[in-house]
PDB file of C-alpha atoms and ligand atoms in Angstrom:
ATOM      1  CA  MET H   1      -0.028   0.045  -0.006  1.00  0.00           C
ATOM      2  CA  PRO H   2       1.498   3.346  -1.019  1.00  0.00           C
ATOM      3  CA  ASN H   3       2.266   6.069   1.483  1.00  0.00           C
ATOM      4  CA  LEU H   4       1.614   3.660   4.406  1.00  0.00           C
ATOM      5  CA  PHE H   5       4.271   3.276   7.113  1.00  0.00           C
ATOM      6  CA  ILE H   6       4.049   0.595   9.675  1.00  0.00           C
ATOM      7  CA  SER H   7       6.504   0.952  12.569  1.00  0.00           C
ATOM      8  CA  SER H   8       8.846  -1.995  13.085  1.00  0.00           C
ATOM      9  CA  HIS H   9      10.536  -0.464  16.179  1.00  0.00           C
ATOM     10  CA  PRO H  10      10.868  -3.053  18.871  1.00  0.00           C
ATOM     11  CA  LEU H  11       9.643  -0.614  21.502  1.00  0.00           C
ATOM     12  CA  VAL H  12       6.589   0.124  19.536  1.00  0.00           C
ATOM     13  CA  LEU H  13       5.877  -3.549  19.025  1.00  0.00           C
ATOM     14  CA  HIS H  14       6.283  -4.399  22.724  1.00  0.00           C
ATOM     15  CA  LYS H  15       4.115  -1.490  23.922  1.00  0.00           C
ATOM     16  CA  LEU H  16       1.477  -2.243  21.371  1.00  0.00           C
ATOM     17  CA  THR H  17       1.184  -5.850  22.676  1.00  0.00           C
ATOM     18  CA  LYS H  18       0.611  -4.498  26.123  1.00  0.00           C
ATOM     19  CA  LEU H  19      -1.923  -1.970  24.881  1.00  0.00           C
ATOM     20  CA  ARG H  20      -3.974  -4.729  23.202  1.00  0.00           C
ATOM     21  CA  SER H  21      -4.233  -6.808  26.287  1.00  0.00           C
ATOM     22  CA  ASN H  22      -7.642  -6.931  27.880  1.00  0.00           C
ATOM     23  CA  LYS H  23      -5.918  -6.945  31.311  1.00  0.00           C
ATOM     24  CA  THR H  24      -4.324  -3.481  30.729  1.00  0.00           C
ATOM     25  CA  GLU H  25      -6.181  -0.929  33.042  1.00  0.00           C
ATOM     26  CA  PRO H  26      -6.965   2.676  31.818  1.00  0.00           C
ATOM     27  CA  LYS H  27      -3.978   4.210  33.754  1.00  0.00           C
ATOM     28  CA  LYS H  28      -1.460   1.940  31.988  1.00  0.00           C
ATOM     29  CA  PHE H  29      -3.455   2.111  28.763  1.00  0.00           C
ATOM     30  CA  ARG H  30      -3.076   5.959  28.713  1.00  0.00           C
ATOM     31  CA  GLU H  31       0.640   5.655  29.468  1.00  0.00           C
ATOM     32  CA  LEU H  32       1.085   3.275  26.578  1.00  0.00           C
ATOM     33  CA  VAL H  33      -0.831   5.449  24.162  1.00  0.00           C
ATOM     34  CA  ARG H  34       1.230   8.429  25.078  1.00  0.00           C
ATOM     35  CA  GLU H  35       4.547   6.568  24.715  1.00  0.00           C
ATOM     36  CA  ILE H  36       3.640   4.856  21.399  1.00  0.00           C
ATOM     37  CA  SER H  37       2.449   8.142  19.962  1.00  0.00           C
ATOM     38  CA  GLY H  38       5.739   9.773  20.709  1.00  0.00           C
ATOM     39  CA  LEU H  39       7.623   6.987  18.962  1.00  0.00           C
ATOM     40  CA  LEU H  40       5.318   7.073  15.987  1.00  0.00           C
ATOM     41  CA  ALA H  41       5.561  10.895  15.717  1.00  0.00           C
ATOM     42  CA  TYR H  42       9.339  10.643  15.841  1.00  0.00           C
ATOM     43  CA  GLU H  43       9.162   8.431  12.709  1.00  0.00           C
ATOM     44  CA  ALA H  44       6.442  10.409  11.064  1.00  0.00           C
ATOM     45  CA  THR H  45       8.408  13.675  11.334  1.00  0.00           C
ATOM     46  CA  ALA H  46      11.666  12.365   9.885  1.00  0.00           C
ATOM     47  CA  ASP H  47      11.207  14.485   6.702  1.00  0.00           C
ATOM     48  CA  LEU H  48      10.428  17.892   8.434  1.00  0.00           C
ATOM     49  CA  ALA H  49      12.150  20.779   6.703  1.00  0.00           C
ATOM     50  CA  ILE H  50      15.128  22.205   8.443  1.00  0.00           C
ATOM     51  CA  ARG H  51      17.366  25.199   7.738  1.00  0.00           C
ATOM     52  CA  PRO H  52      20.970  25.748   8.619  1.00  0.00           C
ATOM     53  CA  CYS H  53      21.803  28.105  11.416  1.00  0.00           C
ATOM     54  CA  SER H  54      24.634  28.972  13.699  1.00  0.00           C
ATOM     55  CA  VAL H  55      25.059  28.310  17.386  1.00  0.00           C
ATOM     56  CA  GLN H  56      27.369  29.525  20.029  1.00  0.00           C
ATOM     57  CA  THR H  57      28.471  26.664  22.319  1.00  0.00           C
ATOM     58  CA  PRO H  58      30.507  27.420  25.627  1.00  0.00           C
ATOM     59  CA  LEU H  59      33.561  26.693  23.416  1.00  0.00           C
ATOM     60  CA  THR H  60      33.017  28.038  19.916  1.00  0.00           C
ATOM     61  CA  GLN H  61      30.583  29.030  17.220  1.00  0.00           C
ATOM     62  CA  THR H  62      29.303  26.042  15.205  1.00  0.00           C
ATOM     63  CA  ASP H  63      26.764  25.036  12.593  1.00  0.00           C
ATOM     64  CA  GLY H  64      23.309  23.747  13.514  1.00  0.00           C
ATOM     65  CA  PHE H  65      19.745  23.500  12.222  1.00  0.00           C
ATOM     66  CA  ASP H  66      16.469  25.102  12.929  1.00  0.00           C
ATOM     67  CA  LEU H  67      13.035  23.486  12.327  1.00  0.00           C
ATOM     68  CA  GLN H  68      11.583  25.343   9.374  1.00  0.00           C
ATOM     69  CA  GLU H  69       7.995  24.040   9.734  1.00  0.00           C
ATOM     70  CA  LYS H  70       5.250  25.159  12.046  1.00  0.00           C
ATOM     71  CA  ILE H  71       3.507  22.015  13.255  1.00  0.00           C
ATOM     72  CA  GLY H  72      -0.233  21.572  14.117  1.00  0.00           C
ATOM     73  CA  LEU H  73      -1.306  18.603  16.181  1.00  0.00           C
ATOM     74  CA  VAL H  74      -4.953  17.725  15.264  1.00  0.00           C
ATOM     75  CA  PRO H  75      -6.336  15.106  17.688  1.00  0.00           C
ATOM     76  CA  ILE H  76      -9.730  13.669  16.811  1.00  0.00           C
ATOM     77  CA  LEU H  77     -11.903  13.700  19.918  1.00  0.00           C
ATOM     78  CA  ARG H  78     -12.128  11.815  22.036  1.00  0.00           C
ATOM     79  CA  ALA H  79      -9.476   9.037  21.552  1.00  0.00           C
ATOM     80  CA  GLY H  80      -6.912  11.183  19.882  1.00  0.00           C
ATOM     81  CA  LEU H  81      -6.646  13.361  23.034  1.00  0.00           C
ATOM     82  CA  GLY H  82      -4.483  10.727  24.728  1.00  0.00           C
ATOM     83  CA  MET H  83      -1.948  10.893  21.834  1.00  0.00           C
ATOM     84  CA  VAL H  84      -1.312  14.649  22.262  1.00  0.00           C
ATOM     85  CA  GLU H  85       1.053  14.727  25.259  1.00  0.00           C
ATOM     86  CA  GLY H  86       3.515  12.198  23.914  1.00  0.00           C
ATOM     87  CA  VAL H  87       3.815  14.016  20.648  1.00  0.00           C
ATOM     88  CA  TRP H  88       3.828  17.424  22.166  1.00  0.00           C
ATOM     89  CA  GLU H  89       6.793  16.570  24.377  1.00  0.00           C
ATOM     90  CA  LEU H  90       8.832  16.200  21.268  1.00  0.00           C
ATOM     91  CA  MET H  91       7.668  19.389  19.611  1.00  0.00           C
ATOM     92  CA  PRO H  92       6.502  21.707  22.395  1.00  0.00           C
ATOM     93  CA  SER H  93       5.980  24.754  20.156  1.00  0.00           C
ATOM     94  CA  ALA H  94       3.326  22.861  18.072  1.00  0.00           C
ATOM     95  CA  GLU H  95      -0.210  24.198  18.150  1.00  0.00           C
ATOM     96  CA  VAL H  96      -3.003  21.856  19.064  1.00  0.00           C
ATOM     97  CA  TRP H  97      -6.261  22.188  17.139  1.00  0.00           C
ATOM     98  CA  HIS H  98      -9.120  19.822  18.334  1.00  0.00           C
ATOM     99  CA  ILE H  99     -11.637  18.260  15.919  1.00  0.00           C
ATOM    100  CA  GLY H 100     -14.679  16.597  17.406  1.00  0.00           C
ATOM    101  CA  ILE H 101     -15.952  13.647  15.405  1.00  0.00           C
ATOM    102  CA  TYR H 102     -17.633  10.520  16.526  1.00  0.00           C
ATOM    103  CA  ARG H 103     -18.945   7.475  14.607  1.00  0.00           C
ATOM    104  CA  ASP H 104     -22.658   6.999  14.483  1.00  0.00           C
ATOM    105  CA  GLU H 105     -23.098   3.527  16.070  1.00  0.00           C
ATOM    106  CA  GLN H 106     -25.739   2.341  13.523  1.00  0.00           C
ATOM    107  CA  THR H 107     -24.393   3.782  10.324  1.00  0.00           C
ATOM    108  CA  LEU H 108     -20.583   3.984  11.230  1.00  0.00           C
ATOM    109  CA  LYS H 109     -20.600   7.321   9.466  1.00  0.00           C
ATOM    110  CA  PRO H 110     -18.648  10.147  11.061  1.00  0.00           C
ATOM    111  CA  VAL H 111     -20.522  12.961  12.770  1.00  0.00           C
ATOM    112  CA  GLU H 112     -18.695  16.260  13.227  1.00  0.00           C
ATOM    113  CA  TYR H 113     -19.453  18.107  16.377  1.00  0.00           C
ATOM    114  CA  TYR H 114     -16.590  20.410  17.246  1.00  0.00           C
ATOM    115  CA  ASN H 115     -14.231  22.548  15.188  1.00  0.00           C
ATOM    116  CA  LYS H 116     -12.774  25.830  16.320  1.00  0.00           C
ATOM    117  CA  LEU H 117     -10.107  26.291  13.589  1.00  0.00           C
ATOM    118  CA  PRO H 118      -9.423  29.906  12.880  1.00  0.00           C
ATOM    119  CA  THR H 119     -10.244  31.222   9.351  1.00  0.00           C
ATOM    120  CA  GLU H 120      -6.681  30.994   7.979  1.00  0.00           C
ATOM    121  CA  PRO H 121      -4.203  28.151   8.439  1.00  0.00           C
ATOM    122  CA  THR H 122      -1.633  28.938  11.056  1.00  0.00           C
ATOM    123  CA  VAL H 123       0.626  25.841  10.540  1.00  0.00           C
ATOM    124  CA  SER H 124       2.505  24.345   7.645  1.00  0.00           C
ATOM    125  CA  VAL H 125       2.159  20.751   8.609  1.00  0.00           C
ATOM    126  CA  CYS H 126      -0.758  18.984  10.325  1.00  0.00           C
ATOM    127  CA  LEU H 127      -0.414  15.699  12.184  1.00  0.00           C
ATOM    128  CA  ILE H 128      -3.865  14.116  12.729  1.00  0.00           C
ATOM    129  CA  LEU H 129      -3.805  12.021  15.860  1.00  0.00           C
ATOM    130  CA  ASP H 130      -6.338   9.200  16.295  1.00  0.00           C
ATOM    131  CA  PRO H 131      -5.467   5.735  17.612  1.00  0.00           C
ATOM    132  CA  MET H 132      -7.907   3.829  15.416  1.00  0.00           C
ATOM    133  CA  LEU H 133      -8.332   3.950  11.647  1.00  0.00           C
ATOM    134  CA  ALA H 134     -11.313   1.612  11.207  1.00  0.00           C
ATOM    135  CA  THR H 135     -13.686   2.346   8.354  1.00  0.00           C
ATOM    136  CA  GLY H 136     -11.647   5.477   7.696  1.00  0.00           C
ATOM    137  CA  GLY H 137     -14.660   7.732   7.892  1.00  0.00           C
ATOM    138  CA  SER H 138     -13.368   9.851  10.727  1.00  0.00           C
ATOM    139  CA  ALA H 139      -9.995  10.290   9.153  1.00  0.00           C
ATOM    140  CA  VAL H 140     -11.315  11.195   5.729  1.00  0.00           C
ATOM    141  CA  ALA H 141     -13.668  13.735   7.344  1.00  0.00           C
ATOM    142  CA  THR H 142     -10.792  15.349   9.284  1.00  0.00           C
ATOM    143  CA  VAL H 143      -8.574  15.568   6.181  1.00  0.00           C
ATOM    144  CA  ASP H 144     -11.608  17.146   4.386  1.00  0.00           C
ATOM    145  CA  VAL H 145     -11.843  19.712   7.159  1.00  0.00           C
ATOM    146  CA  LEU H 146      -8.160  20.507   7.220  1.00  0.00           C
ATOM    147  CA  LYS H 147      -7.934  20.818   3.445  1.00  0.00           C
ATOM    148  CA  ARG H 148     -11.005  23.172   3.303  1.00  0.00           C
ATOM    149  CA  TRP H 149      -9.143  25.155   5.984  1.00  0.00           C
ATOM    150  CA  GLY H 150      -6.134  25.451   3.630  1.00  0.00           C
ATOM    151  CA  ALA H 151      -3.630  22.941   5.159  1.00  0.00           C
ATOM    152  CA  LYS H 152      -1.255  21.914   2.521  1.00  0.00           C
ATOM    153  CA  LYS H 153       0.730  19.120   4.179  1.00  0.00           C
ATOM    154  CA  ILE H 154      -1.161  16.611   6.260  1.00  0.00           C
ATOM    155  CA  LYS H 155      -0.092  13.310   7.896  1.00  0.00           C
ATOM    156  CA  PHE H 156      -2.206  10.802   9.697  1.00  0.00           C
ATOM    157  CA  VAL H 157      -0.683   9.246  12.796  1.00  0.00           C
ATOM    158  CA  GLY H 158      -2.648   6.299  14.260  1.00  0.00           C
ATOM    159  CA  ILE H 159      -1.855   3.262  16.379  1.00  0.00           C
ATOM    160  CA  ILE H 160      -3.907   0.402  14.615  1.00  0.00           C
ATOM    161  CA  GLY H 161      -5.404   0.476  11.199  1.00  0.00           C
ATOM    162  CA  ALA H 162      -7.828  -1.820   9.442  1.00  0.00           C
ATOM    163  CA  PRO H 163      -7.102  -2.536   5.624  1.00  0.00           C
ATOM    164  CA  GLU H 164     -10.587  -1.087   4.910  1.00  0.00           C
ATOM    165  CA  GLY H 165      -9.680   2.219   6.599  1.00  0.00           C
ATOM    166  CA  VAL H 166      -6.255   2.491   5.068  1.00  0.00           C
ATOM    167  CA  ARG H 167      -7.720   1.801   1.598  1.00  0.00           C
ATOM    168  CA  LYS H 168     -10.379   4.421   2.035  1.00  0.00           C
ATOM    169  CA  LEU H 169      -8.078   7.172   3.313  1.00  0.00           C
ATOM    170  CA  GLN H 170      -5.554   6.377   0.502  1.00  0.00           C
ATOM    171  CA  GLN H 171      -8.391   6.317  -2.122  1.00  0.00           C
ATOM    172  CA  VAL H 172      -9.860   9.713  -1.113  1.00  0.00           C
ATOM    173  CA  HIS H 173      -6.610  11.447   0.067  1.00  0.00           C
ATOM    174  CA  PRO H 174      -3.656   9.699  -1.668  1.00  0.00           C
ATOM    175  CA  ASP H 175      -1.325  12.612  -0.650  1.00  0.00           C
ATOM    176  CA  VAL H 176      -1.703  11.930   3.089  1.00  0.00           C
ATOM    177  CA  PRO H 177       0.902   9.570   4.522  1.00  0.00           C
ATOM    178  CA  ILE H 178      -0.351   7.149   7.091  1.00  0.00           C
ATOM    179  CA  HIS H 179       1.799   6.155  10.094  1.00  0.00           C
ATOM    180  CA  LEU H 180       0.697   3.269  12.192  1.00  0.00           C
ATOM    181  CA  ALA H 181       2.064   0.818  14.772  1.00  0.00           C
ATOM    182  CA  ALA H 182       0.059  -2.074  13.158  1.00  0.00           C
ATOM    183  CA  LEU H 183      -2.132  -2.919  10.257  1.00  0.00           C
ATOM    184  CA  ASP H 184      -4.578  -5.437  11.537  1.00  0.00           C
ATOM    185  CA  ASP H 185      -6.697  -8.137   9.857  1.00  0.00           C
ATOM    186  CA  HIS H 186     -10.202  -6.819   9.222  1.00  0.00           C
ATOM    187  CA  LEU H 187     -13.232  -4.975  10.694  1.00  0.00           C
ATOM    188  CA  ASN H 188     -16.058  -7.013  12.324  1.00  0.00           C
ATOM    189  CA  GLU H 189     -19.802  -6.583  11.715  1.00  0.00           C
ATOM    190  CA  HIS H 190     -19.809  -3.743  14.281  1.00  0.00           C
ATOM    191  CA  GLY H 191     -16.998  -1.861  12.626  1.00  0.00           C
ATOM    192  CA  TYR H 192     -14.390  -2.835  15.251  1.00  0.00           C
ATOM    193  CA  ILE H 193     -10.826  -3.631  14.279  1.00  0.00           C
ATOM    194  CA  VAL H 194      -9.877  -7.269  14.691  1.00  0.00           C
ATOM    195  CA  PRO H 195      -7.760  -8.184  16.582  1.00  0.00           C
ATOM    196  CA  GLY H 196      -7.466  -4.538  17.516  1.00  0.00           C
ATOM    197  CA  LEU H 197      -7.640  -3.353  21.137  1.00  0.00           C
ATOM    198  CA  GLY H 198     -11.420  -2.698  21.639  1.00  0.00           C
ATOM    199  CA  ASP H 199     -12.757   0.834  22.023  1.00  0.00           C
ATOM    200  CA  ALA H 200      -9.818   3.109  22.265  1.00  0.00           C
ATOM    201  CA  GLY H 201     -11.806   5.998  23.863  1.00  0.00           C
ATOM    202  CA  ASP H 202     -13.552   3.868  26.413  1.00  0.00           C
ATOM    203  CA  ARG H 203     -10.329   2.054  27.448  1.00  0.00           C
ATOM    204  CA  GLN H 204      -8.468   5.392  27.979  1.00  0.00           C
ATOM    205  CA  PHE H 205     -11.293   7.183  29.810  1.00  0.00           C
ATOM    206  CA  GLY H 206     -12.700   4.212  31.805  1.00  0.00           C
ATOM    207  CA  THR H 207     -16.107   4.600  30.175  1.00  0.00           C
ATOM    208  CA  GLY H 208     -16.505   1.028  28.651  1.00  0.00           C
TER     209      GLY H 208
HETATM  210  C1  PRP M 301     -13.232   6.021  17.214  1.00  0.00           C
HETATM  211  C2  PRP M 301     -11.775   6.279  16.922  1.00  0.00           C
HETATM  212  C3  PRP M 301     -11.859   7.043  15.612  1.00  0.00           C
HETATM  213  C4  PRP M 301     -13.025   6.386  15.001  1.00  0.00           C
HETATM  214  C5  PRP M 301     -12.518   5.421  13.947  1.00  0.00           C
HETATM  215  O1  PRP M 301     -13.784   7.064  17.767  1.00  0.00           O
HETATM  216  O2  PRP M 301     -11.153   7.039  17.929  1.00  0.00           O
HETATM  217  O3  PRP M 301     -12.078   8.409  15.774  1.00  0.00           O
HETATM  218  O4  PRP M 301     -13.774   5.667  16.034  1.00  0.00           O
HETATM  219  O5  PRP M 301     -13.535   4.800  13.283  1.00  0.00           O
HETATM  220  P1  PRP M 301     -13.816   4.982  11.688  1.00  0.00           P
HETATM  221  O6  PRP M 301     -12.362   4.902  11.143  1.00  0.00           O
HETATM  222  O7  PRP M 301     -14.786   3.911  11.394  1.00  0.00           O
HETATM  223  O8  PRP M 301     -14.324   6.406  11.578  1.00  0.00           O
HETATM  224  P2  PRP M 301     -15.351   7.048  18.256  1.00  0.00           P
HETATM  225  O9  PRP M 301     -16.337   7.197  17.214  1.00  0.00           O
HETATM  226  O10 PRP M 301     -15.478   5.696  19.105  1.00  0.00           O
HETATM  227  O11 PRP M 301     -15.528   8.215  19.177  1.00  0.00           O
HETATM  228  P3  PRP M 301     -14.872   8.551  20.648  1.00  0.00           P
HETATM  229  O12 PRP M 301     -13.263   8.699  20.362  1.00  0.00           O
HETATM  230  O13 PRP M 301     -15.513   9.793  20.964  1.00  0.00           O
HETATM  231  O14 PRP M 301     -15.198   7.466  21.605  1.00  0.00           O
HETATM  232  N1  URA M 302     -13.004   2.743  17.198  1.00  0.00           N
HETATM  233  C1  URA M 302     -12.369   2.067  18.174  1.00  0.00           C
HETATM  234  O1  URA M 302     -12.145   2.678  19.276  1.00  0.00           O
HETATM  235  N2  URA M 302     -11.992   0.815  18.070  1.00  0.00           N
HETATM  236  C2  URA M 302     -12.173   0.072  16.842  1.00  0.00           C
HETATM  237  O2  URA M 302     -11.804  -1.052  16.777  1.00  0.00           O
HETATM  238  C3  URA M 302     -12.777   0.791  15.859  1.00  0.00           C
HETATM  239  C4  URA M 302     -13.168   2.088  16.028  1.00  0.00           C
END
């Protein structure tokens, strides 16, 4: 699948296994989501633009680099919220713009309920954060919103994807790279990813 990046980092694989376990309690689950998100974001930002600069060390002047891009983190509420801190630690000057979307339980279609983006884009690269890419409806709707806003460079950072969701996002928005910790087998009849980890929002917030 083009533009799809599945992490093979041992730490990601180890933490993902713990995340999947039905024995993992919400506190540990949140820690793992935060840690995996940071590791995935590290990989997803390997091509950020930099520009040469100069820096004075205690000993001498030397060459260095400045990040050239202004980054926006775009968590999809609710479950994407838990991914923010781990990524933000790595790029503390990033802006965070929340998008509220939930899946209608019957139709599995995305329902948008919160969006406070300003009229003009304020960032040059957007990282959409959502642990689960299931049917792909929520991710596609979020990219639609960001493109209407004027965002030029968008990446999706998730934890587990289903082939159905990856195909849909790639079909509608082939320019958006997808970074995941795992590509799972299929969706079940309720739209849940199998083997997956269950409901990512409920498991983080203890609402299941
Ligand atoms: C989950 C998940 C994604 C969406 C993925 O959110 O966090 O946003 O489902 O499914 P899709 O690819 O089929 O659109 P959910 O609708 O459960 O909302 P919540 O995070 O508020 O619980
Ligand atoms: N949303 C989740 O939280 N989990 C799934 O498996 C699918 C959608």
